[in-house]
PDB file of C-alpha atoms and ligand atoms in Angstrom:
ATOM      1  CA  MET A   7     173.319 120.749 127.761  1.00  0.00           C
ATOM      2  CA  GLY A   8     174.812 117.648 128.534  1.00  0.00           C
ATOM      3  CA  LYS A   9     178.269 118.761 126.907  1.00  0.00           C
ATOM      4  CA  LEU A  10     178.237 121.731 129.680  1.00  0.00           C
ATOM      5  CA  LEU A  11     176.851 119.982 132.158  1.00  0.00           C
ATOM      6  CA  ARG A  12     179.881 117.637 131.998  1.00  0.00           C
ATOM      7  CA  HIS A  13     182.675 120.145 131.808  1.00  0.00           C
ATOM      8  CA  ALA A  14     180.998 122.008 134.525  1.00  0.00           C
ATOM      9  CA  GLN A  15     181.337 118.783 136.309  1.00  0.00           C
ATOM     10  CA  GLU A  16     184.880 118.072 135.983  1.00  0.00           C
ATOM     11  CA  ASN A  17     185.744 121.448 136.416  1.00  0.00           C
ATOM     12  CA  LYS A  18     183.802 121.648 139.868  1.00  0.00           C
ATOM     13  CA  TYR A  19     181.616 125.093 138.540  1.00  0.00           C
ATOM     14  CA  ALA A  20     177.669 124.752 137.942  1.00  0.00           C
ATOM     15  CA  VAL A  21     176.407 126.427 134.792  1.00  0.00           C
ATOM     16  CA  GLY A  22     173.409 129.002 135.312  1.00  0.00           C
ATOM     17  CA  TYR A  23     170.143 128.914 133.677  1.00  0.00           C
ATOM     18  CA  PHE A  24     168.817 132.405 133.761  1.00  0.00           C
ATOM     19  CA  GLU A  25     165.321 132.593 132.903  1.00  0.00           C
ATOM     20  CA  SER A  26     164.019 134.902 130.204  1.00  0.00           C
ATOM     21  CA  TRP A  27     160.476 136.497 129.866  1.00  0.00           C
ATOM     22  CA  ASN A  28     160.968 138.572 126.742  1.00  0.00           C
ATOM     23  CA  LEU A  29     163.231 139.816 124.435  1.00  0.00           C
ATOM     24  CA  GLU A  30     165.212 142.238 126.470  1.00  0.00           C
ATOM     25  CA  SER A  31     165.908 139.721 129.131  1.00  0.00           C
ATOM     26  CA  LEU A  32     166.760 137.138 126.834  1.00  0.00           C
ATOM     27  CA  LEU A  33     169.206 139.239 125.249  1.00  0.00           C
ATOM     28  CA  ALA A  34     170.638 140.146 129.070  1.00  0.00           C
ATOM     29  CA  VAL A  35     171.625 136.747 129.614  1.00  0.00           C
ATOM     30  CA  LYS A  36     173.522 136.719 126.296  1.00  0.00           C
ATOM     31  CA  ASP A  37     175.422 140.086 127.175  1.00  0.00           C
ATOM     32  CA  ALA A  38     176.637 138.765 130.962  1.00  0.00           C
ATOM     33  CA  ALA A  39     177.504 135.196 128.968  1.00  0.00           C
ATOM     34  CA  GLU A  40     179.858 137.147 126.861  1.00  0.00           C
ATOM     35  CA  GLN A  41     180.921 139.661 128.970  1.00  0.00           C
ATOM     36  CA  ALA A  42     182.337 136.773 131.586  1.00  0.00           C
ATOM     37  CA  GLY A  43     183.316 134.532 128.807  1.00  0.00           C
ATOM     38  CA  SER A  44     180.957 131.678 130.405  1.00  0.00           C
ATOM     39  CA  PRO A  45     178.644 129.259 129.305  1.00  0.00           C
ATOM     40  CA  ALA A  46     174.786 129.513 129.827  1.00  0.00           C
ATOM     41  CA  ILE A  47     171.525 128.062 129.441  1.00  0.00           C
ATOM     42  CA  ILE A  48     168.994 130.340 128.269  1.00  0.00           C
ATOM     43  CA  GLY A  49     164.952 129.732 127.807  1.00  0.00           C
ATOM     44  CA  PHE A  50     161.471 130.488 128.965  1.00  0.00           C
ATOM     45  CA  ASN A  51     159.202 129.066 131.314  1.00  0.00           C
ATOM     46  CA  GLY A  52     156.355 126.936 129.848  1.00  0.00           C
ATOM     47  CA  GLY A  53     153.947 127.234 132.827  1.00  0.00           C
ATOM     48  CA  PHE A  54     153.693 130.812 132.312  1.00  0.00           C
ATOM     49  CA  LEU A  55     154.349 131.445 128.448  1.00  0.00           C
ATOM     50  CA  GLY A  56     151.572 128.162 128.441  1.00  0.00           C
ATOM     51  CA  ASN A  57     149.673 130.014 131.054  1.00  0.00           C
ATOM     52  CA  SER A  58     145.734 129.758 130.742  1.00  0.00           C
ATOM     53  CA  LYS A  59     145.451 133.194 132.512  1.00  0.00           C
ATOM     54  CA  ARG A  60     147.281 134.712 129.173  1.00  0.00           C
ATOM     55  CA  LYS A  61     145.238 137.559 127.644  1.00  0.00           C
ATOM     56  CA  VAL A  62     147.028 136.398 124.075  1.00  0.00           C
ATOM     57  CA  ALA A  63     148.463 133.059 123.550  1.00  0.00           C
ATOM     58  CA  GLU A  64     151.665 132.635 122.981  1.00  0.00           C
ATOM     59  CA  SER A  65     153.391 130.692 120.163  1.00  0.00           C
ATOM     60  CA  ILE A  66     156.007 128.415 121.237  1.00  0.00           C
ATOM     61  CA  ARG A  67     157.861 128.755 117.794  1.00  0.00           C
ATOM     62  CA  ILE A  68     158.392 132.333 118.301  1.00  0.00           C
ATOM     63  CA  TYR A  69     160.254 131.739 121.512  1.00  0.00           C
ATOM     64  CA  GLY A  70     161.804 128.851 120.175  1.00  0.00           C
ATOM     65  CA  ALA A  71     163.043 130.996 117.276  1.00  0.00           C
ATOM     66  CA  LEU A  72     164.185 133.972 119.081  1.00  0.00           C
ATOM     67  CA  GLY A  73     166.145 131.842 121.926  1.00  0.00           C
ATOM     68  CA  ARG A  74     167.715 129.495 119.024  1.00  0.00           C
ATOM     69  CA  ALA A  75     168.849 132.755 117.356  1.00  0.00           C
ATOM     70  CA  VAL A  76     170.649 134.024 120.374  1.00  0.00           C
ATOM     71  CA  ALA A  77     172.122 131.132 121.100  1.00  0.00           C
ATOM     72  CA  GLU A  78     173.466 130.416 117.733  1.00  0.00           C
ATOM     73  CA  ASN A  79     174.723 134.136 117.637  1.00  0.00           C
ATOM     74  CA  ALA A  80     176.513 133.791 121.094  1.00  0.00           C
ATOM     75  CA  ARG A  81     180.127 134.039 121.364  1.00  0.00           C
ATOM     76  CA  VAL A  82     179.913 131.503 124.374  1.00  0.00           C
ATOM     77  CA  PRO A  83     178.288 128.165 124.224  1.00  0.00           C
ATOM     78  CA  MET A  84     174.467 128.327 125.095  1.00  0.00           C
ATOM     79  CA  SER A  85     171.396 125.985 125.394  1.00  0.00           C
ATOM     80  CA  LEU A  86     168.190 126.579 124.925  1.00  0.00           C
ATOM     81  CA  ILE A  87     165.200 124.869 127.524  1.00  0.00           C
ATOM     82  CA  LEU A  88     161.812 125.048 127.878  1.00  0.00           C
ATOM     83  CA  ASN A  89     161.711 125.191 131.837  1.00  0.00           C
ATOM     84  CA  GLU A  90     159.021 123.689 134.111  1.00  0.00           C
ATOM     85  CA  ALA A  91     156.044 123.233 131.547  1.00  0.00           C
ATOM     86  CA  THR A  92     152.649 121.267 132.623  1.00  0.00           C
ATOM     87  CA  GLU A  93     151.414 120.491 129.200  1.00  0.00           C
ATOM     88  CA  VAL A  94     153.423 117.439 127.581  1.00  0.00           C
ATOM     89  CA  SER A  95     152.129 119.076 124.153  1.00  0.00           C
ATOM     90  CA  LEU A  96     153.644 122.094 124.634  1.00  0.00           C
ATOM     91  CA  LEU A  97     156.806 120.034 125.151  1.00  0.00           C
ATOM     92  CA  MET A  98     156.311 118.461 122.039  1.00  0.00           C
ATOM     93  CA  GLU A  99     155.914 121.535 120.532  1.00  0.00           C
ATOM     94  CA  ALA A 100     158.797 122.786 121.806  1.00  0.00           C
ATOM     95  CA  LEU A 101     161.162 120.423 120.278  1.00  0.00           C
ATOM     96  CA  GLU A 102     159.359 121.341 116.916  1.00  0.00           C
ATOM     97  CA  ALA A 103     160.237 124.921 117.666  1.00  0.00           C
ATOM     98  CA  GLY A 104     163.887 124.294 118.159  1.00  0.00           C
ATOM     99  CA  PHE A 105     164.452 124.186 121.959  1.00  0.00           C
ATOM    100  CA  LYS A 106     167.136 121.590 123.021  1.00  0.00           C
ATOM    101  CA  VAL A 107     166.126 120.841 126.583  1.00  0.00           C
ATOM    102  CA  ILE A 108     162.957 120.620 127.664  1.00  0.00           C
ATOM    103  CA  MET A 109     161.171 120.110 131.572  1.00  0.00           C
ATOM    104  CA  HIS A 110     157.883 118.854 132.270  1.00  0.00           C
ATOM    105  CA  ASP A 111     156.367 119.845 135.870  1.00  0.00           C
ATOM    106  CA  ASN A 112     154.741 117.211 137.105  1.00  0.00           C
ATOM    107  CA  GLU A 113     152.815 119.116 139.620  1.00  0.00           C
ATOM    108  CA  GLY A 114     151.396 116.386 142.558  1.00  0.00           C
ATOM    109  CA  GLY A 115     151.693 113.727 139.875  1.00  0.00           C
ATOM    110  CA  GLY A 116     153.322 110.396 141.835  1.00  0.00           C
ATOM    111  CA  LEU A 117     156.703 108.384 141.053  1.00  0.00           C
ATOM    112  CA  SER A 118     154.928 106.108 138.581  1.00  0.00           C
ATOM    113  CA  GLU A 119     153.156 108.624 136.811  1.00  0.00           C
ATOM    114  CA  SER A 120     156.597 110.906 136.522  1.00  0.00           C
ATOM    115  CA  ILE A 121     158.306 107.700 135.265  1.00  0.00           C
ATOM    116  CA  ARG A 122     155.730 106.996 132.325  1.00  0.00           C
ATOM    117  CA  ILE A 123     154.953 110.739 131.465  1.00  0.00           C
ATOM    118  CA  ASN A 124     158.899 111.239 131.646  1.00  0.00           C
ATOM    119  CA  THR A 125     159.649 107.846 129.757  1.00  0.00           C
ATOM    120  CA  ALA A 126     157.781 109.162 126.545  1.00  0.00           C
ATOM    121  CA  ILE A 127     159.183 112.841 126.612  1.00  0.00           C
ATOM    122  CA  VAL A 128     162.842 110.999 126.625  1.00  0.00           C
ATOM    123  CA  ARG A 129     161.965 108.896 124.083  1.00  0.00           C
ATOM    124  CA  ALA A 130     160.582 112.024 121.825  1.00  0.00           C
ATOM    125  CA  ALA A 131     163.289 114.716 123.082  1.00  0.00           C
ATOM    126  CA  HIS A 132     166.188 111.979 122.267  1.00  0.00           C
ATOM    127  CA  GLY A 133     164.573 111.131 118.787  1.00  0.00           C
ATOM    128  CA  VAL A 134     165.317 114.583 117.752  1.00  0.00           C
ATOM    129  CA  GLY A 135     168.628 114.973 119.935  1.00  0.00           C
ATOM    130  CA  ALA A 136     167.280 116.860 122.094  1.00  0.00           C
ATOM    131  CA  GLU A 137     167.642 116.667 126.388  1.00  0.00           C
ATOM    132  CA  VAL A 138     165.315 116.291 129.037  1.00  0.00           C
ATOM    133  CA  GLU A 139     165.430 117.646 132.859  1.00  0.00           C
ATOM    134  CA  ALA A 140     163.266 116.224 135.440  1.00  0.00           C
ATOM    135  CA  GLU A 141     162.156 116.910 138.966  1.00  0.00           C
ATOM    136  CA  ILE A 142     162.166 114.372 141.984  1.00  0.00           C
ATOM    137  CA  GLY A 143     160.125 115.674 144.699  1.00  0.00           C
ATOM    138  CA  GLU A 144     158.777 119.004 145.059  1.00  0.00           C
ATOM    139  CA  LEU A 145     160.244 122.268 146.089  1.00  0.00           C
ATOM    140  CA  PRO A 146     158.123 124.659 148.560  1.00  0.00           C
ATOM    141  CA  THR A 147     156.980 127.806 146.634  1.00  0.00           C
ATOM    142  CA  ALA A 148     157.274 131.021 148.548  1.00  0.00           C
ATOM    143  CA  GLU A 149     154.684 133.965 148.585  1.00  0.00           C
ATOM    144  CA  ILE A 150     155.624 137.300 148.651  1.00  0.00           C
ATOM    145  CA  GLY A 151     157.290 138.306 151.999  1.00  0.00           C
ATOM    146  CA  GLY A 152     158.690 134.954 152.596  1.00  0.00           C
ATOM    147  CA  ALA A 153     156.290 132.463 153.964  1.00  0.00           C
ATOM    148  CA  LEU A 154     155.875 129.068 152.184  1.00  0.00           C
ATOM    149  CA  ALA A 155     152.709 128.797 150.153  1.00  0.00           C
ATOM    150  CA  SER A 156     153.173 125.330 149.855  1.00  0.00           C
ATOM    151  CA  PRO A 157     154.941 122.501 151.960  1.00  0.00           C
ATOM    152  CA  GLY A 158     156.928 120.834 149.100  1.00  0.00           C
ATOM    153  CA  GLU A 159     158.957 117.645 149.715  1.00  0.00           C
ATOM    154  CA  LYS A 160     162.398 116.924 149.466  1.00  0.00           C
ATOM    155  CA  THR A 161     163.859 114.448 146.822  1.00  0.00           C
ATOM    156  CA  ASP A 162     163.615 110.842 147.853  1.00  0.00           C
ATOM    157  CA  PRO A 163     167.441 109.449 146.978  1.00  0.00           C
ATOM    158  CA  ASP A 164     166.256 106.015 146.143  1.00  0.00           C
ATOM    159  CA  GLU A 165     163.642 107.180 144.129  1.00  0.00           C
ATOM    160  CA  ALA A 166     165.498 109.310 142.230  1.00  0.00           C
ATOM    161  CA  ALA A 167     167.887 106.644 141.348  1.00  0.00           C
ATOM    162  CA  ARG A 168     165.299 104.658 140.426  1.00  0.00           C
ATOM    163  CA  PHE A 169     163.695 107.538 138.431  1.00  0.00           C
ATOM    164  CA  VAL A 170     166.782 108.199 136.440  1.00  0.00           C
ATOM    165  CA  ARG A 171     167.389 104.767 135.839  1.00  0.00           C
ATOM    166  CA  GLU A 172     164.082 103.913 134.607  1.00  0.00           C
ATOM    167  CA  THR A 173     163.526 107.184 132.378  1.00  0.00           C
ATOM    168  CA  GLY A 174     166.999 108.059 131.273  1.00  0.00           C
ATOM    169  CA  VAL A 175     166.300 111.775 131.714  1.00  0.00           C
ATOM    170  CA  ASP A 176     169.761 113.940 131.288  1.00  0.00           C
ATOM    171  CA  ALA A 177     169.529 116.139 134.334  1.00  0.00           C
ATOM    172  CA  LEU A 178     167.759 115.584 138.004  1.00  0.00           C
ATOM    173  CA  ALA A 179     166.380 118.814 139.274  1.00  0.00           C
ATOM    174  CA  VAL A 180     166.528 118.020 143.385  1.00  0.00           C
ATOM    175  CA  ALA A 181     164.801 119.435 146.426  1.00  0.00           C
ATOM    176  CA  ILE A 182     166.945 119.920 149.249  1.00  0.00           C
ATOM    177  CA  GLY A 183     165.846 122.611 151.018  1.00  0.00           C
ATOM    178  CA  ASN A 184     165.870 124.945 147.794  1.00  0.00           C
ATOM    179  CA  VAL A 185     162.781 127.035 147.949  1.00  0.00           C
ATOM    180  CA  HIS A 186     161.239 128.638 144.267  1.00  0.00           C
ATOM    181  CA  VAL A 187     160.530 132.266 144.331  1.00  0.00           C
ATOM    182  CA  LEU A 188     161.942 133.201 147.518  1.00  0.00           C
ATOM    183  CA  GLU A 189     163.080 136.453 148.226  1.00  0.00           C
ATOM    184  CA  GLY A 190     164.357 138.574 151.589  1.00  0.00           C
ATOM    185  CA  ARG A 191     165.147 135.152 153.259  1.00  0.00           C
ATOM    186  CA  LYS A 192     167.254 132.359 152.331  1.00  0.00           C
ATOM    187  CA  SER A 193     166.475 128.732 152.510  1.00  0.00           C
ATOM    188  CA  ARG A 194     168.794 126.049 154.336  1.00  0.00           C
ATOM    189  CA  LEU A 195     169.902 123.360 152.294  1.00  0.00           C
ATOM    190  CA  ASP A 196     170.425 119.629 152.855  1.00  0.00           C
ATOM    191  CA  PHE A 197     173.850 118.652 152.430  1.00  0.00           C
ATOM    192  CA  ASP A 198     173.747 115.188 153.926  1.00  0.00           C
ATOM    193  CA  LEU A 199     170.931 114.492 151.620  1.00  0.00           C
ATOM    194  CA  LEU A 200     173.096 116.146 148.522  1.00  0.00           C
ATOM    195  CA  ALA A 201     175.488 113.862 149.252  1.00  0.00           C
ATOM    196  CA  GLU A 202     173.741 110.584 149.177  1.00  0.00           C
ATOM    197  CA  LEU A 203     171.850 111.855 145.926  1.00  0.00           C
ATOM    198  CA  ARG A 204     175.256 112.945 144.240  1.00  0.00           C
ATOM    199  CA  GLN A 205     176.236 108.716 145.842  1.00  0.00           C
ATOM    200  CA  LYS A 206     173.058 107.264 144.167  1.00  0.00           C
ATOM    201  CA  VAL A 207     171.950 109.522 141.051  1.00  0.00           C
ATOM    202  CA  THR A 208     173.965 108.842 138.121  1.00  0.00           C
ATOM    203  CA  ALA A 209     172.226 111.751 136.104  1.00  0.00           C
ATOM    204  CA  PRO A 210     173.889 115.786 136.624  1.00  0.00           C
ATOM    205  CA  LEU A 211     172.023 117.376 139.616  1.00  0.00           C
ATOM    206  CA  VAL A 212     170.288 120.953 139.341  1.00  0.00           C
ATOM    207  CA  LEU A 213     169.288 123.313 141.954  1.00  0.00           C
ATOM    208  CA  HIS A 214     166.130 125.246 141.510  1.00  0.00           C
ATOM    209  CA  GLY A 215     165.320 128.408 143.455  1.00  0.00           C
ATOM    210  CA  GLY A 216     168.905 129.768 143.060  1.00  0.00           C
ATOM    211  CA  THR A 217     167.122 133.148 144.013  1.00  0.00           C
ATOM    212  CA  GLY A 218     166.811 132.088 147.331  1.00  0.00           C
ATOM    213  CA  ILE A 219     170.187 130.521 148.220  1.00  0.00           C
ATOM    214  CA  ASP A 220     173.015 132.143 149.974  1.00  0.00           C
ATOM    215  CA  GLU A 221     176.586 132.359 147.655  1.00  0.00           C
ATOM    216  CA  ALA A 222     178.686 130.487 150.348  1.00  0.00           C
ATOM    217  CA  GLU A 223     175.450 127.660 150.176  1.00  0.00           C
ATOM    218  CA  LEU A 224     175.674 128.089 146.598  1.00  0.00           C
ATOM    219  CA  ARG A 225     179.609 127.413 146.635  1.00  0.00           C
ATOM    220  CA  LYS A 226     178.963 124.571 148.782  1.00  0.00           C
ATOM    221  CA  ALA A 227     176.231 122.838 146.836  1.00  0.00           C
ATOM    222  CA  ILE A 228     178.422 123.101 143.579  1.00  0.00           C
ATOM    223  CA  HIS A 229     181.259 121.421 145.443  1.00  0.00           C
ATOM    224  CA  ALA A 230     179.108 118.786 146.385  1.00  0.00           C
ATOM    225  CA  GLY A 231     177.970 117.921 142.813  1.00  0.00           C
ATOM    226  CA  ILE A 232     175.193 120.635 141.623  1.00  0.00           C
ATOM    227  CA  CYS A 233     176.357 121.441 138.138  1.00  0.00           C
ATOM    228  CA  LYS A 234     173.384 123.511 137.075  1.00  0.00           C
ATOM    229  CA  ILE A 235     171.456 126.496 138.713  1.00  0.00           C
ATOM    230  CA  ASN A 236     168.280 128.221 138.197  1.00  0.00           C
ATOM    231  CA  VAL A 237     167.933 131.471 138.228  1.00  0.00           C
ATOM    232  CA  GLY A 238     164.329 133.443 137.622  1.00  0.00           C
ATOM    233  CA  THR A 239     162.998 135.768 140.297  1.00  0.00           C
ATOM    234  CA  VAL A 240     165.864 138.239 141.397  1.00  0.00           C
ATOM    235  CA  LEU A 241     166.352 138.585 137.396  1.00  0.00           C
ATOM    236  CA  ARG A 242     162.510 139.872 137.528  1.00  0.00           C
ATOM    237  CA  ARG A 243     162.759 141.682 140.224  1.00  0.00           C
ATOM    238  CA  LYS A 244     165.744 143.588 139.013  1.00  0.00           C
ATOM    239  CA  PHE A 245     163.698 144.607 135.800  1.00  0.00           C
ATOM    240  CA  ILE A 246     160.866 145.400 138.128  1.00  0.00           C
ATOM    241  CA  ASN A 247     163.081 148.188 140.234  1.00  0.00           C
ATOM    242  CA  SER A 248     165.170 149.206 136.935  1.00  0.00           C
ATOM    243  CA  LEU A 249     161.603 150.587 135.465  1.00  0.00           C
ATOM    244  CA  LYS A 250     160.406 151.839 138.635  1.00  0.00           C
ATOM    245  CA  GLY A 251     163.522 153.523 139.232  1.00  0.00           C
ATOM    246  CA  TYR A 252     163.319 155.010 135.572  1.00  0.00           C
ATOM    247  CA  TYR A 253     159.789 156.384 136.369  1.00  0.00           C
ATOM    248  CA  GLN A 254     160.948 158.414 139.968  1.00  0.00           C
ATOM    249  CA  THR A 255     163.920 160.124 137.933  1.00  0.00           C
ATOM    250  CA  HIS A 256     162.520 160.615 134.091  1.00  0.00           C
ATOM    251  CA  ASP A 257     159.526 162.422 133.165  1.00  0.00           C
ATOM    252  CA  VAL A 258     158.203 160.627 130.047  1.00  0.00           C
ATOM    253  CA  ASP A 259     155.965 163.315 129.164  1.00  0.00           C
ATOM    254  CA  LEU A 260     158.437 165.394 128.232  1.00  0.00           C
ATOM    255  CA  LEU A 261     160.647 162.658 126.525  1.00  0.00           C
ATOM    256  CA  ASP A 262     160.727 161.300 122.893  1.00  0.00           C
ATOM    257  CA  PRO A 263     158.471 157.709 123.194  1.00  0.00           C
ATOM    258  CA  GLY A 264     161.493 156.675 120.294  1.00  0.00           C
ATOM    259  CA  ALA A 265     163.996 157.511 122.426  1.00  0.00           C
ATOM    260  CA  VAL A 266     162.086 156.115 125.881  1.00  0.00           C
ATOM    261  CA  THR A 267     161.884 152.522 124.331  1.00  0.00           C
ATOM    262  CA  SER A 268     163.471 152.129 120.800  1.00  0.00           C
ATOM    263  CA  VAL A 269     166.857 154.288 120.202  1.00  0.00           C
ATOM    264  CA  GLY A 270     168.882 152.426 122.748  1.00  0.00           C
ATOM    265  CA  GLY A 271     170.627 155.060 124.653  1.00  0.00           C
ATOM    266  CA  ASP A 272     170.802 156.809 127.594  1.00  0.00           C
ATOM    267  CA  VAL A 273     167.315 157.570 128.350  1.00  0.00           C
ATOM    268  CA  ASP A 274     166.012 154.423 126.938  1.00  0.00           C
ATOM    269  CA  MET A 275     164.278 152.202 129.953  1.00  0.00           C
ATOM    270  CA  LEU A 276     164.949 148.974 128.378  1.00  0.00           C
ATOM    271  CA  VAL A 277     168.742 149.866 127.996  1.00  0.00           C
ATOM    272  CA  GLY A 278     168.807 150.390 131.934  1.00  0.00           C
ATOM    273  CA  ALA A 279     166.686 147.322 133.013  1.00  0.00           C
ATOM    274  CA  ARG A 280     168.752 144.864 130.619  1.00  0.00           C
ATOM    275  CA  ALA A 281     171.864 146.030 131.602  1.00  0.00           C
ATOM    276  CA  GLU A 282     170.937 145.900 135.055  1.00  0.00           C
ATOM    277  CA  ILE A 283     169.979 142.053 134.663  1.00  0.00           C
ATOM    278  CA  ALA A 284     173.121 141.349 132.775  1.00  0.00           C
ATOM    279  CA  ALA A 285     174.846 142.699 136.040  1.00  0.00           C
ATOM    280  CA  GLU A 286     173.177 140.645 138.262  1.00  0.00           C
ATOM    281  CA  ILE A 287     174.168 137.382 135.808  1.00  0.00           C
ATOM    282  CA  VAL A 288     177.669 138.272 135.803  1.00  0.00           C
ATOM    283  CA  ARG A 289     177.954 138.443 139.557  1.00  0.00           C
ATOM    284  CA  LEU A 290     175.909 134.916 139.671  1.00  0.00           C
ATOM    285  CA  MET A 291     178.202 133.557 137.327  1.00  0.00           C
ATOM    286  CA  ARG A 292     181.420 134.475 139.450  1.00  0.00           C
ATOM    287  CA  VAL A 293     179.507 132.659 142.256  1.00  0.00           C
ATOM    288  CA  PHE A 294     179.005 129.785 140.231  1.00  0.00           C
ATOM    289  CA  GLY A 295     182.418 129.317 139.155  1.00  0.00           C
ATOM    290  CA  SER A 296     181.320 129.821 135.359  1.00  0.00           C
ATOM    291  CA  GLU A 297     183.040 132.487 134.768  1.00  0.00           C
ATOM    292  CA  ARG A 298     186.160 132.437 131.871  1.00  0.00           C
ATOM    293  CA  GLN A 299     185.188 128.931 131.330  1.00  0.00           C
ATOM    294  CA  ALA A 300     183.753 129.223 128.043  1.00  0.00           C
ATOM    295  CA  ALA A 301     187.032 129.084 125.829  1.00  0.00           C
ATOM    296  CA  SER A 302     188.039 125.645 127.228  1.00  0.00           C
ATOM    297  CA  ILE A 303     184.870 124.009 126.328  1.00  0.00           C
ATOM    298  CA  GLY A 304     185.252 122.333 122.766  1.00  0.00           C
TER     299      GLY A 304
HETATM  300 ZN1   ZN B 409     161.946 125.869 138.940  1.00  0.00          ZN
END
């Protein structure tokens, strides 16, 4: 990831992290990246995969193997992240499973606690040639309908600088008005704060909550030094809407189950969903400026 982010910074664009939740959504990122000639960061959300409410406990090793295979077989450069896991043990397992970047979600923890945890995570990750992203401050999370479920806390530039210096993290996610899971309206970014962060923090800066930021603000944020943008919600929404549309236009009782789920042809519901996710990612890669950048990454 470090190599991708350095190239992005030098060439004034951002690499997208397009979060996946299953095989189709993972392959959609590969489809999009190859079509756009763009680097990409692929991966899964540790908070979801490791969620205690899951009916079946998932093995991070299976997801790591899937992600690694996709990254290794892609015709463009890719890195593999386990994003936002609350359990440190899951992050350690992720390193063994082949994830190249890990990120701890330190919900509600203070700065010194966060420094302590991330220092240990960085030591473990760097020991096996992997990298660490972390967040200082806290993004608000939106409810369906756009109201905020939590107010969040903007990133303090001096705290962020100290955090990066003491932990040695490889990338820093910042809270500058961006909101997690925001649909239907757009957040307003604090560009004065971003400028101060860029000036004080040595690590590459990451913007989560990409779904809820309008294109002009995304471009402006990239120009101001953001070089990784996380996108998840809009991809999940595309997937859901594609399946919803499928049921409205197909009578599945009259179709061969293989054709609906497995053959990969015109009436395969997963083909349509994958294509709709990929189309949205290609659109975002253009906004991020990462289109056609893959060829010049050494
Ligand atoms: Zn996030």
